[in-house]
Coordinates of N, CA and C in Angstrom, one line a residue:
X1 N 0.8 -1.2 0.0 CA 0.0 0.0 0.0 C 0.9 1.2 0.0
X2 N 0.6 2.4 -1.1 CA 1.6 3.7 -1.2 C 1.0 4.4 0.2
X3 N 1.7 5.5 0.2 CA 1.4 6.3 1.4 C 0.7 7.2 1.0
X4 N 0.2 7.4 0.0 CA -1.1 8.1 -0.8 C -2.1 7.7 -0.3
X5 N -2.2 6.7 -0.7 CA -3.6 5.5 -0.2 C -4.0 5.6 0.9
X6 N -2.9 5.5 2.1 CA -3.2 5.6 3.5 C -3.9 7.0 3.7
X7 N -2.8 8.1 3.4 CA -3.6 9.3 3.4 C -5.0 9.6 2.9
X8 N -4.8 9.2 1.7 CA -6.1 9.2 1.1 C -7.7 8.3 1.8
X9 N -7.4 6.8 2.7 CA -7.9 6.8 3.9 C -8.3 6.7 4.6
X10 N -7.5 7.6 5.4 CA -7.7 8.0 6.9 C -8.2 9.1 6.5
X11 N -7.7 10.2 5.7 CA -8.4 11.2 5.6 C -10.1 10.8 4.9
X12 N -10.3 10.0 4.4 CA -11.7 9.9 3.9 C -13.0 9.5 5.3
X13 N -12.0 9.4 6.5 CA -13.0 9.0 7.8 C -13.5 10.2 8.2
X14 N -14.8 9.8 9.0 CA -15.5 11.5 9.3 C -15.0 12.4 9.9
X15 N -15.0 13.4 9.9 CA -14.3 14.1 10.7 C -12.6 14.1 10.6
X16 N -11.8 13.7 10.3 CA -10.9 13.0 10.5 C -9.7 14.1 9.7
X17 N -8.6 15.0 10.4 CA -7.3 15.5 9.8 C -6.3 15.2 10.1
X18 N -5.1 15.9 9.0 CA -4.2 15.7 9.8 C -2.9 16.4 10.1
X19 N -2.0 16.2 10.6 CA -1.4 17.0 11.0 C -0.1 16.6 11.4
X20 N 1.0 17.7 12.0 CA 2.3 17.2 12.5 C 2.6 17.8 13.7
X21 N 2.0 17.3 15.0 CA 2.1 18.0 16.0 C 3.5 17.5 16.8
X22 N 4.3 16.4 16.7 CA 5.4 16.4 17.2 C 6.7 16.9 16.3
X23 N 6.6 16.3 14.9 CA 7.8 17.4 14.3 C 7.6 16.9 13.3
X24 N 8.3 17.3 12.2 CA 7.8 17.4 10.5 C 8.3 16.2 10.3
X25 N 7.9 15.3 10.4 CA 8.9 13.8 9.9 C 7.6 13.0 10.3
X26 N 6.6 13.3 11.5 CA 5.8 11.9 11.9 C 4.4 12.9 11.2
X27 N 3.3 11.8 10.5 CA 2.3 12.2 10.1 C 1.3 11.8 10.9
X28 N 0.1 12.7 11.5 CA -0.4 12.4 12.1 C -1.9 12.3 11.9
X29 N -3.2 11.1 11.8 CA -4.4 11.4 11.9 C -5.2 11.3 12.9
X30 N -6.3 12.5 12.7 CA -6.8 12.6 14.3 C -8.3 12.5 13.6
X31 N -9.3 12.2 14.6 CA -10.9 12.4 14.7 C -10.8 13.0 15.7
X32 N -11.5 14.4 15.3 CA -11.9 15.4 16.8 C -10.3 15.4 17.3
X33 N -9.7 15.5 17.4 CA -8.5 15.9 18.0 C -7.7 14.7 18.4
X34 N -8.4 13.3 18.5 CA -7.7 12.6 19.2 C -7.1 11.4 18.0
X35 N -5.5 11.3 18.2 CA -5.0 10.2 17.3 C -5.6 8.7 16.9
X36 N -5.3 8.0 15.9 CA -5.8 6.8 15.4 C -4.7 6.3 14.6
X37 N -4.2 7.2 14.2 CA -3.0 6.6 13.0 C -1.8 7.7 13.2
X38 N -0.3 7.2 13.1 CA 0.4 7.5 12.5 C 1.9 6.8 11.9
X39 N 2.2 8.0 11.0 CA 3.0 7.8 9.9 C 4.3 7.9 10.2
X40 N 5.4 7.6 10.5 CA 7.0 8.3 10.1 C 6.9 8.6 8.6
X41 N 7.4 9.3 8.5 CA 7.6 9.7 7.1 C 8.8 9.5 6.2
X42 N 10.0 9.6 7.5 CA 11.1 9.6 7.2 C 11.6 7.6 7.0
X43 N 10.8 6.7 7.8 CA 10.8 5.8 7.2 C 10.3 5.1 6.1
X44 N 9.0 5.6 5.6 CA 8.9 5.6 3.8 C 9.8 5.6 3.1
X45 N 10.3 7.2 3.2 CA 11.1 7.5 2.3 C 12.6 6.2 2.1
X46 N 12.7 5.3 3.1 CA 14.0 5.1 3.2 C 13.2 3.3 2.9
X47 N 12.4 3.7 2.5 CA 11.7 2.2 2.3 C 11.0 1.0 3.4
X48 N 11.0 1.9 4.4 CA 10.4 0.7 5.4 C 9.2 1.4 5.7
X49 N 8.5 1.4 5.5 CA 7.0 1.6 5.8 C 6.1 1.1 6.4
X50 N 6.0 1.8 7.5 CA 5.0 1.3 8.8 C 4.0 2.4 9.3
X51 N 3.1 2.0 10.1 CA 2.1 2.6 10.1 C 1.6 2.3 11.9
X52 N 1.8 3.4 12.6 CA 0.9 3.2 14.0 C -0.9 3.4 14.1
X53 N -1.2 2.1 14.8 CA -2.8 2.3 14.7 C -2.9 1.5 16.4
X54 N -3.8 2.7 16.6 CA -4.5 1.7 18.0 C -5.8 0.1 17.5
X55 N -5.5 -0.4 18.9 CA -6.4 -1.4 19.0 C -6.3 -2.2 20.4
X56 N -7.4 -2.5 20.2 CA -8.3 -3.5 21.6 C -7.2 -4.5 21.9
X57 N -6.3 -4.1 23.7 CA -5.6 -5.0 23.6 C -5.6 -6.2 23.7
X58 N -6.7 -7.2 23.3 CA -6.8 -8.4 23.4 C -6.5 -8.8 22.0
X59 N -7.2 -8.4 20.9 CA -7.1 -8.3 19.5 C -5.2 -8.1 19.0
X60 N -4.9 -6.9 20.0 CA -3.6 -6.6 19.5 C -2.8 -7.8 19.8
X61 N -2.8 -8.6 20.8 CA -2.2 -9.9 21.1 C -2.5 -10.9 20.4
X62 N -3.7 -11.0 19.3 CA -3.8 -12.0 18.7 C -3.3 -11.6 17.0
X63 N -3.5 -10.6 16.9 CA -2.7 -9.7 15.6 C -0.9 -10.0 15.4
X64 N -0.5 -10.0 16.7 CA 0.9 -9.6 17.0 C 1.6 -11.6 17.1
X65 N 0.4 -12.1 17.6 CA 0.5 -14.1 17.2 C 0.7 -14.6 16.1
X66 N -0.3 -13.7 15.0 CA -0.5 -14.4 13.5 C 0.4 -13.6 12.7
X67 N 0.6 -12.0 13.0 CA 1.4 -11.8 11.8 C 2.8 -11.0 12.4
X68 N 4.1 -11.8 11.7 CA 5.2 -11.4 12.0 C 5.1 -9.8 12.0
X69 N 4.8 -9.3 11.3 CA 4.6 -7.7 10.7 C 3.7 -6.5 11.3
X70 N 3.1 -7.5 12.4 CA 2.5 -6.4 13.2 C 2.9 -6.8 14.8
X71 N 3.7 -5.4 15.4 CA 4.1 -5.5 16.7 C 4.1 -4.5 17.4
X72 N 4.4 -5.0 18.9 CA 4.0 -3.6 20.0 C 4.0 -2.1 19.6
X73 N 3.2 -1.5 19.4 CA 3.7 0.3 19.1 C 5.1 0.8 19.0
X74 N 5.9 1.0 18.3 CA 6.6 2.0 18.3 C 6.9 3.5 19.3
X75 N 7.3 3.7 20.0 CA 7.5 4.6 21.3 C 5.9 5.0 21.5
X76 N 5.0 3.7 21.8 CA 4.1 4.2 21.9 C 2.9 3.3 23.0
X77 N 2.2 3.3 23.7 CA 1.6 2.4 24.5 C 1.4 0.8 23.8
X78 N 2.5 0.3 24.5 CA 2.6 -1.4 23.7 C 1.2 -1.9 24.4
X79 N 0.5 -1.5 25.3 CA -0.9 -2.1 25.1 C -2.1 -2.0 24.1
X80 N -1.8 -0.8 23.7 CA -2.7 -0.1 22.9 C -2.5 0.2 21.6
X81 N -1.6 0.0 21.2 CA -0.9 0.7 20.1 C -0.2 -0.6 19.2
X82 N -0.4 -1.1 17.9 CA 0.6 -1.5 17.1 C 1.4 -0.9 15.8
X83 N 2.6 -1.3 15.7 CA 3.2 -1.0 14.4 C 3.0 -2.1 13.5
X84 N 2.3 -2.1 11.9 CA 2.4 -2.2 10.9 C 3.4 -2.0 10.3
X85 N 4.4 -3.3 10.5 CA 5.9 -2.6 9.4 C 5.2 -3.7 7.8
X86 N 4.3 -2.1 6.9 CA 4.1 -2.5 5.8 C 4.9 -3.2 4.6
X87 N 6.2 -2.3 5.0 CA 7.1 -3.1 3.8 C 8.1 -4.5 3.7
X88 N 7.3 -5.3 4.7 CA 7.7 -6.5 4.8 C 6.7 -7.5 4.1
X89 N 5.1 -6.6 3.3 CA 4.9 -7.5 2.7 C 3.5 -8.6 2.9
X90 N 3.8 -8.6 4.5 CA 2.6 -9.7 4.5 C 1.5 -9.2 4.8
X91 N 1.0 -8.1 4.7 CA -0.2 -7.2 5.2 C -1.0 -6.5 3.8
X92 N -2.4 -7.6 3.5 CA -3.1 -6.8 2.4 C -3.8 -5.5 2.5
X93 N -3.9 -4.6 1.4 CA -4.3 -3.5 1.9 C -5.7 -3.6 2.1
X94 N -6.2 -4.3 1.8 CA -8.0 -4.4 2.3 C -7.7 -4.5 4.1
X95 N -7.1 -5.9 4.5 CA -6.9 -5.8 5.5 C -6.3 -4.5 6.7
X96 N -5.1 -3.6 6.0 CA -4.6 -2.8 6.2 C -5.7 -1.6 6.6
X97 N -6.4 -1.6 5.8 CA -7.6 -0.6 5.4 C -8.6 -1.1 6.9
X98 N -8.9 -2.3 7.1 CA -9.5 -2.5 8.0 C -9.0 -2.4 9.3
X99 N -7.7 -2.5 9.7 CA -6.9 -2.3 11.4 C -6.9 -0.8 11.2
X100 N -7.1 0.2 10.1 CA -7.3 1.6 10.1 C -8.6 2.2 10.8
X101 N -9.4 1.2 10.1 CA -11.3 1.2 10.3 C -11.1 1.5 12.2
X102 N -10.5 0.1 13.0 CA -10.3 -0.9 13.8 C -10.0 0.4 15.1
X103 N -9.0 0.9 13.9 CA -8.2 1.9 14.8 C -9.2 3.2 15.2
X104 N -10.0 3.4 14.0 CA -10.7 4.7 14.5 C -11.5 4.8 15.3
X105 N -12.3 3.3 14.9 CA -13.5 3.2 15.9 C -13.1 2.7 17.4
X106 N -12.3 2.3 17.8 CA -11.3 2.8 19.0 C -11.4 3.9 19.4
X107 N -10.7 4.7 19.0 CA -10.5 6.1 19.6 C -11.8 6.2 19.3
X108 N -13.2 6.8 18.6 CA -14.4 7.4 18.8 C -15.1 6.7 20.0
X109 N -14.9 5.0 20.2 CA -15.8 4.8 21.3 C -15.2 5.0 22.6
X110 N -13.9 5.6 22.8 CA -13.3 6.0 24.2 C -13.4 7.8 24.1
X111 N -14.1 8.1 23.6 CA -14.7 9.5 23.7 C -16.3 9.3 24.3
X112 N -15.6 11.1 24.7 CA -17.3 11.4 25.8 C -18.5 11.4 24.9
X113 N -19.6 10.9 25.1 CA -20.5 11.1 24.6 C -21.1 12.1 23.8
X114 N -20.9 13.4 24.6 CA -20.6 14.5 24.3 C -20.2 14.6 22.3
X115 N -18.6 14.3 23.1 CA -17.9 14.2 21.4 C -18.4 13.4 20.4
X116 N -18.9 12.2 20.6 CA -19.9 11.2 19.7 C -20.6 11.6 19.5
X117 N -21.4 12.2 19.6 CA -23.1 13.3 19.2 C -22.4 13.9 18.2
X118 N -21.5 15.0 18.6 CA -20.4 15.9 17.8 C -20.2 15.1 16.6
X119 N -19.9 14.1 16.8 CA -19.4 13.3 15.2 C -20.4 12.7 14.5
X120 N -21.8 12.2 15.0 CA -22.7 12.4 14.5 C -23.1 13.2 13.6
X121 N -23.2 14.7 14.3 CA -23.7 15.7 13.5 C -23.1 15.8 12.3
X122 N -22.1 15.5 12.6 CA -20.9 16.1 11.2 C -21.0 15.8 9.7

């Protein structure tokens, strides 16, 4: 999967931008403000392409059993968080497409209700 695609997306989820809030190299997607995906950028470019996405940590343990290519987060909550290292291959983008899905609807159902209405309306 190119890094177009991904962008292309994540950005196609509701509400959903993005942005570089820790420094120009990590790409970041948010719903309502709160992360679901991100990018290094600088590892693309260098051909290793991975992708951080939250998920349910019971799921993330069974994800992290079947495929070599997906493991604990990256400097990032190894309960919560996996890296997709995409350029190793064994990850279809439909699939890919779907731990994205996986990932969003995570973060929207650990929002306030409040914010859920909010995304509703949108």
């Amino acid at each position: 999967m190119h890094i177009d695609q991904i962008r292309d997306y994540c950005l196609s989820k509701k509400a959903s931008t993005e942005d570089f809030p820790f420094d120009e190299e990590t790409l970041v997607f948010k719903v309502l403000g709160k992360m679901f995906a991100l990018v290094p950028l600088k590892r693309w470019e260098r051909g290793e392409a991975s992708i951080n996405l939250k998920a349910d940590p019971e799921y993330s343990e069974e994800l992290r059993a079947e495929y070599h290519s997906i493991r604990p987060g990256y400097h990032m909550s190894k309960k919560h968080w996996n890296t997709l290292y995409i350029h190793e291959g064994e990850l279809e983008p439909q699939f890919i497409k779907a731990l994205i899905d996986h990932s969003y609807d995570r973060v929207v159902k650990g929002m306030t209700k409040k914010l859920r209405e909010s995304l509703n309306n949108k």
